[in-house]
Coordinates of C-alpha atoms in Angstrom, one line a residue:
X12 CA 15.8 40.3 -31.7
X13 CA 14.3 38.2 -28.5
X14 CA 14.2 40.3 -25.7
X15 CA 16.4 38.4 -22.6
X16 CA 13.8 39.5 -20.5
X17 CA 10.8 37.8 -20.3
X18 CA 7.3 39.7 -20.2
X19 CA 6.4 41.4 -16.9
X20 CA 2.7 42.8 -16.0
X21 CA 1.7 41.9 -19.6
X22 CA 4.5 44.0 -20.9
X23 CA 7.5 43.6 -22.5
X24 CA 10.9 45.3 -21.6
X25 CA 12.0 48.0 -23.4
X26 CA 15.1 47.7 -26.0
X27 CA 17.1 50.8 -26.8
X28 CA 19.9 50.7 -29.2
X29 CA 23.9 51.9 -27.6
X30 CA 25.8 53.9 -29.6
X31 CA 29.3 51.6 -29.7
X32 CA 31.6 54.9 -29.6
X33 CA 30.8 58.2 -28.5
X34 CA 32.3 61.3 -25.9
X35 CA 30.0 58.8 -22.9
X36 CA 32.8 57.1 -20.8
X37 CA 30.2 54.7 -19.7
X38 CA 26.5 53.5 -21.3
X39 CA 25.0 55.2 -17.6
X40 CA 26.6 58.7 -18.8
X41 CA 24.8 58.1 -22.2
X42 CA 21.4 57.4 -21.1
X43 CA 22.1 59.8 -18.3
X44 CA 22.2 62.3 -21.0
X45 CA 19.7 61.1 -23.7
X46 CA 17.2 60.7 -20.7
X47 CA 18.3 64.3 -19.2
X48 CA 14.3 64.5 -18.0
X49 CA 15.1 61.8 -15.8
X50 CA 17.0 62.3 -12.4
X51 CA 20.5 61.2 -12.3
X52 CA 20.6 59.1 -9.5
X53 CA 17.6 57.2 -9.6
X54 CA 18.9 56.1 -13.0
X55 CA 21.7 55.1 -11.5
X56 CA 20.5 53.2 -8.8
X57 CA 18.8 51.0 -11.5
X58 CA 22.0 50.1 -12.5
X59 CA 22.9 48.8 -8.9
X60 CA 20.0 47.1 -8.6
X61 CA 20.5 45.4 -12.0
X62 CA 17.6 46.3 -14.1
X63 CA 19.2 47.4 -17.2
X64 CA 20.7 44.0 -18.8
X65 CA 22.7 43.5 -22.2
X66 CA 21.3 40.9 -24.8
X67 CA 22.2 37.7 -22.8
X68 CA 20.2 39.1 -19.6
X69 CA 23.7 40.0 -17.5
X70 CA 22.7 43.0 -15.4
X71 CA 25.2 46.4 -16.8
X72 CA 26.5 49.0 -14.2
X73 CA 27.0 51.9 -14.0
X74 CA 30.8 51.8 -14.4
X75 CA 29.9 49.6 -17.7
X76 CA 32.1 51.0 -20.8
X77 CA 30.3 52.1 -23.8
X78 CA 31.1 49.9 -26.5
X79 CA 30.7 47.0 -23.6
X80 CA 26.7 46.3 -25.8
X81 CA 25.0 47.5 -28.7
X82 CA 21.6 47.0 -27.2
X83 CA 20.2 46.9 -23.4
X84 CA 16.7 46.0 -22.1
X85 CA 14.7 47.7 -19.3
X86 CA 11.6 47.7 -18.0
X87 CA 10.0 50.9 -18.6
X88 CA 8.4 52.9 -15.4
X89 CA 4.5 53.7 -17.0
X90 CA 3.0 56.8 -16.0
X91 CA 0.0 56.7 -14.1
X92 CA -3.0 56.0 -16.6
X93 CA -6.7 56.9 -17.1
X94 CA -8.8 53.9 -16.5
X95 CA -10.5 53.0 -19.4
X96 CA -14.3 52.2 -18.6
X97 CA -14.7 49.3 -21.0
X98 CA -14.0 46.0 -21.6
X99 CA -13.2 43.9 -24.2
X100 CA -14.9 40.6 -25.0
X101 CA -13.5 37.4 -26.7
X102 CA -15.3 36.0 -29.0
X103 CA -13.3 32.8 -30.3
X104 CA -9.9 31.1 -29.0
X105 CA -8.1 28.1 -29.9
X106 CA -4.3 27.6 -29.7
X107 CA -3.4 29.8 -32.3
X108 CA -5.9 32.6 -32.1
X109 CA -8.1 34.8 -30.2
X110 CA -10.6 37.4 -31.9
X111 CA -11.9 40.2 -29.7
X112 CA -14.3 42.6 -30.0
X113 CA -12.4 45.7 -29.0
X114 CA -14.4 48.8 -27.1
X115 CA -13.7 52.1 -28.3
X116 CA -10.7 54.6 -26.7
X117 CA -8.7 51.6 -26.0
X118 CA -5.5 51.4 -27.9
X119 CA -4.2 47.6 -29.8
X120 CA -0.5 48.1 -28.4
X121 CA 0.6 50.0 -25.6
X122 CA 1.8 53.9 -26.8
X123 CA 1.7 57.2 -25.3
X124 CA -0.5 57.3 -22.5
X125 CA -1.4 53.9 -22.6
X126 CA 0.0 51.1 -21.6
X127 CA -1.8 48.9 -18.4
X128 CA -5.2 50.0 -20.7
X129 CA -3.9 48.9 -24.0
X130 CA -5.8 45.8 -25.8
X131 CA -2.4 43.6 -25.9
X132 CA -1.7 44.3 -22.2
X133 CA -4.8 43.6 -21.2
X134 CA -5.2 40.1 -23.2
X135 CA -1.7 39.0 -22.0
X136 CA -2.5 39.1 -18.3
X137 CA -5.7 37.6 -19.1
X138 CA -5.4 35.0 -20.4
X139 CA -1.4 34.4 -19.1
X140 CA -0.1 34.3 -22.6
X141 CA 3.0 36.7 -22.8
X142 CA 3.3 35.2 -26.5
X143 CA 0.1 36.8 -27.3
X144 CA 0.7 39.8 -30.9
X145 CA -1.4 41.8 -32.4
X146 CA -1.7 40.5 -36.4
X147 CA -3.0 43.5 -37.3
X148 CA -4.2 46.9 -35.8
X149 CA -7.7 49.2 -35.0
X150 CA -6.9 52.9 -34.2
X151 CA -7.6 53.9 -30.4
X152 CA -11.0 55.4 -32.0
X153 CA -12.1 52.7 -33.5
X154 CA -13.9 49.6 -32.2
X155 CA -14.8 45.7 -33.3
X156 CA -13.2 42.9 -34.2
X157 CA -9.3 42.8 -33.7
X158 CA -7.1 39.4 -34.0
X159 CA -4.3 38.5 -32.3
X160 CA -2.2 35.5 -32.4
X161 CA -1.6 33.0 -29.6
X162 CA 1.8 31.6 -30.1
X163 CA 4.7 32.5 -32.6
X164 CA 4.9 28.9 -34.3
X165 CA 1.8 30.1 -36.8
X166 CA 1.8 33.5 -36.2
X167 CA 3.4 34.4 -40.0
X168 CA 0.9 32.4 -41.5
X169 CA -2.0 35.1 -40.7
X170 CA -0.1 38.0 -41.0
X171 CA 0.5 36.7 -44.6
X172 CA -3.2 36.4 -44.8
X173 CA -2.8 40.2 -44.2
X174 CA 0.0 41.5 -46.1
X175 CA -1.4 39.7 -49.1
X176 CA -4.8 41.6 -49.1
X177 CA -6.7 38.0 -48.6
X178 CA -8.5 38.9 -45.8
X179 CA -12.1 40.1 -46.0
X180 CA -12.9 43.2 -43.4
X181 CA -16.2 45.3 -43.1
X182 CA -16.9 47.8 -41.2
X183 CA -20.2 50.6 -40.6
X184 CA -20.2 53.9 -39.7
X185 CA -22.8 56.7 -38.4
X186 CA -22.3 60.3 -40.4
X187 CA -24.0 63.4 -39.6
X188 CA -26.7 64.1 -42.5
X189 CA -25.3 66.7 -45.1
X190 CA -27.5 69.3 -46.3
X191 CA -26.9 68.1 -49.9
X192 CA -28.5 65.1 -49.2
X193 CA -31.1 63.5 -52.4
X194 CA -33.9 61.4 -50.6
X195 CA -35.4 60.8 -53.9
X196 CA -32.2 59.6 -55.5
X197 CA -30.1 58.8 -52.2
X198 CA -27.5 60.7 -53.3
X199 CA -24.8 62.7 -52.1
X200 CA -24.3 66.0 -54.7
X201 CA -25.4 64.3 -57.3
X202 CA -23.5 60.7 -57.0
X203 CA -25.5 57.7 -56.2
X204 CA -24.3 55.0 -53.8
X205 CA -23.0 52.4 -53.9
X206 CA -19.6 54.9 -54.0
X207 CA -16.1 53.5 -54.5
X208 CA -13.5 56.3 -53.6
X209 CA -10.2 56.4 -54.8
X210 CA -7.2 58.5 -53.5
X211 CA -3.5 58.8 -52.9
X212 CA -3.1 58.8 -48.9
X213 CA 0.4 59.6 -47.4
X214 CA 1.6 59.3 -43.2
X215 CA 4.0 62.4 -42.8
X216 CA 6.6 62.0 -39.8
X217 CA 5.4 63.6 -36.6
X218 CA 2.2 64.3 -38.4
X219 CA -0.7 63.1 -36.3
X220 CA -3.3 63.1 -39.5
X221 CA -2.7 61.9 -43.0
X222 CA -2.1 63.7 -46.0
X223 CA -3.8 63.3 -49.7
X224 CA -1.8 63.8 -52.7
X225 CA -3.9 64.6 -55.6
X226 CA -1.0 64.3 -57.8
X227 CA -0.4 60.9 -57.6
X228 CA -2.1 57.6 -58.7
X229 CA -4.3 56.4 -55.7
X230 CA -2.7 53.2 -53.1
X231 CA -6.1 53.5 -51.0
X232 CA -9.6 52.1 -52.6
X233 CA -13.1 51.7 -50.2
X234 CA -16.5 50.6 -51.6
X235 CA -19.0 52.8 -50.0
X236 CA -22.4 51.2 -49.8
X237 CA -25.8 53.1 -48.0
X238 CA -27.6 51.1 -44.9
X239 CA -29.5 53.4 -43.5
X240 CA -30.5 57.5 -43.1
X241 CA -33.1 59.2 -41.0
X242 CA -33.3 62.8 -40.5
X243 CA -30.0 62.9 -38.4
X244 CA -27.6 60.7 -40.0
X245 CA -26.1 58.2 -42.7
X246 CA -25.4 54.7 -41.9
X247 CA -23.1 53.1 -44.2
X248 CA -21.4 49.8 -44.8
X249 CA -17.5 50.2 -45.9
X250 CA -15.7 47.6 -48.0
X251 CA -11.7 48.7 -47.6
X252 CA -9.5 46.9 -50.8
X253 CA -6.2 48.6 -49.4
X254 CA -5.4 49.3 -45.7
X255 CA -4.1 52.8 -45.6
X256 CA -4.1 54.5 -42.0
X257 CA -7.1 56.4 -41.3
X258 CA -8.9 55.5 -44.7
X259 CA -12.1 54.9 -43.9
X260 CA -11.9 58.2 -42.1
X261 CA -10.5 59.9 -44.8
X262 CA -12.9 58.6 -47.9
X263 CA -15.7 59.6 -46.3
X264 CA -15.2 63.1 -44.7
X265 CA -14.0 63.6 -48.5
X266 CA -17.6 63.1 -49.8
X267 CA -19.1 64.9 -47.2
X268 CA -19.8 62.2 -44.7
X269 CA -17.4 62.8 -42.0
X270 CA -17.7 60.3 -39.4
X271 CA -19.6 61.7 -36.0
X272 CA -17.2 62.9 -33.0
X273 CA -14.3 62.7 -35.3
X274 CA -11.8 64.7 -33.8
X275 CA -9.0 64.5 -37.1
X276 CA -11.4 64.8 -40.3
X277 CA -12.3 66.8 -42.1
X278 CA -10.8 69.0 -39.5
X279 CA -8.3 68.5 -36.5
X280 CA -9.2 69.6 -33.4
X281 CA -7.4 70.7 -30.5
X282 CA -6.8 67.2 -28.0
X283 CA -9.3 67.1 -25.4
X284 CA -9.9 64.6 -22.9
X285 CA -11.5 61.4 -23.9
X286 CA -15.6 61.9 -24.1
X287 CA -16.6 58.2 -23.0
X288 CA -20.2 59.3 -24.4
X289 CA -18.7 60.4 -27.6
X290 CA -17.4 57.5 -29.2
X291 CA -16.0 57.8 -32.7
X292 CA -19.2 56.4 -34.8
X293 CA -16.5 53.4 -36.6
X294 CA -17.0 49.9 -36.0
X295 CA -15.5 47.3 -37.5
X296 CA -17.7 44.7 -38.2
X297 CA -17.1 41.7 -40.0
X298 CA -13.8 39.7 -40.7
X299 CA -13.3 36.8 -43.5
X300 CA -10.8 34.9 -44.8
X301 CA -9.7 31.2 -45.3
X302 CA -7.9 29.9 -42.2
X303 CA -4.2 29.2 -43.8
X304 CA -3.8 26.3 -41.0
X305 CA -6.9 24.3 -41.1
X306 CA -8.1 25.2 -45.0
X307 CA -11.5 25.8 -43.5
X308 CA -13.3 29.4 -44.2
X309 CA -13.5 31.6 -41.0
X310 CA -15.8 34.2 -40.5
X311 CA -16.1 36.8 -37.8
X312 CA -19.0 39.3 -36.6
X313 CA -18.6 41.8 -34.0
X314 CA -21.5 41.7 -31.4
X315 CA -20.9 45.8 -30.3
X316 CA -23.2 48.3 -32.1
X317 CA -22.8 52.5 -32.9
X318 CA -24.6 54.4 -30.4
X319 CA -26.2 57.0 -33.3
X320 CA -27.1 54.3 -35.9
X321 CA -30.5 54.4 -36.9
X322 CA -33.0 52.6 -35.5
X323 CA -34.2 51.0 -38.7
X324 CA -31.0 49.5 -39.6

């Protein structure tokens, strides 16, 4: 559903859904309630100032009847944000699309927190494109190579590319060295890498972590190969075949090589602020797949690098 409102500040405006029928003589007494955090009257003077619209873009008042529309937009107020002390650098645009390498701690879409200091928002005022989307996503943590799509006329095209597993993505990560560690045989208790890991990952409701159910045929597969290991850490190279949330996180802390300054595996933390000299040690780092417009093969390589990999990678 197109929002009426076009994209302000690299942001778009917020749709809420209006119940059609309810004990709210008017759609200000319902958001009056379901917002209760939010003083009364300033909510209502958005409404005289007409900043809450119905789906064709007519401002709504506050003497509008429920039932009056199903669905209004606003522009949401963002809460004052962290600055984020890194940037992100494009590394190829043409008129459909524009790769990125993304720094750590910075989110892909605006959530929580975030929104001014979010990939997306920052790209859209960039580069003036309020049609720019995300085709696919890096967690917060993570950094590298992230894609987004430059107008909506070919954007289905490489989300297919997605959906349909036909896109190519590495990535490395740095992994504190476990005392059960084979130098001889470079091993990890007894198994030899290359390592592919298998498991069933679930994304609970309101869970912030991701659960493993052992009784269940595994939806999440990741080749594990060895770069690199001195006497601090392991570097490896990871080869994702599915695209589970927080896989790669998961497959390794499971064979003992949870990624450095993760905060969520094998163990969640309590939040903290952000350590900007404690980045998660996850990069993604390669990206390849055959461009569905132009038929030629496309290949990507992230130009950022983990802090704590060793030097003779």
């Amino acid at each position: 559903m197109r929002s009426p409102l076009p994209v302000r500040d690299g942001v778009g405006a917020t749709r809420l859904h209006v119940p059609l029928h309810g004990p709210w003589p008017t759609i200000a007494d319902y958001m009056a309630e379901r917002f209760f955090h939010l003083d009364r009257d300033t909510l209502l003077e958005r409404f005289d100032r007409g900043e809450i619209v119905g789906r064709e873009g007519a401002p709504l008042t506050r003497e509008t009847a429920l039932g009056a529309a199903e669905f209004i937009w606003y522009y949401r107020k963002p809460p004052p944000e962290i600055p984020i002390p890194f940037s992100e650098e494009i590394l190829y645009q043409d008129d459909d699309l524009v790769v990125i390498d993304k720094p750590h701690f910075v989110p892909t879409t605006p959530g929580g927190r975030y929104l001014q200091n979010s990939a997306l928002v920052r790209l859209r005022r960039r580069l003036d494109n309020p049609d720019l989307a995300p085709i696919h996503r890096l967690d917060r943590a993570t950094a590298g190579l992230l894609m987004f799509s430059a107008r909506p006329q070919t954007r289905g095209a490489y989300q297919l590319l997605f959906e349909n597993r036909q896109v190519e993505k590495v990535y490395e990560a740095v992994s504190a060295r476990p005392a059960g560690w084979d130098d001889a045989g470079a091993a990890l208790a007894g198994q030899s890498f290359p390592v592919v890991y298998r498991n069933h990952i679930v994304k609970l409701r309101g869970e912030v972590c991701v659960q493993v159910d052992t009784d269940r045929e595994p939806n999440a597969e990741t080749l594990i190969e060895l770069l690199a290991i001195d006497e601090r850490v392991v570097h490896t190279l990871l080869h994702p075949h599915t695209g589970k949330m927080h896989q790669l996180r998961v497959h390794l802390a499971a064979i003992g090589l949870g990624i450095l300054n993760d905060s969520f595996y094998p163990e969640l933390l309590p939040e903290t602020p952000d350590d900007f000299g404690r980045p998660l040690q996850l990069l993604a780092r390669e990206l390849r797949f055959v461009d569905p417009l132009s038929g030629e093969e496309r290949v990507f390589t992230t130009g950022l690098t983990l802090q704590d990999a060793p030097t003779r990678s």
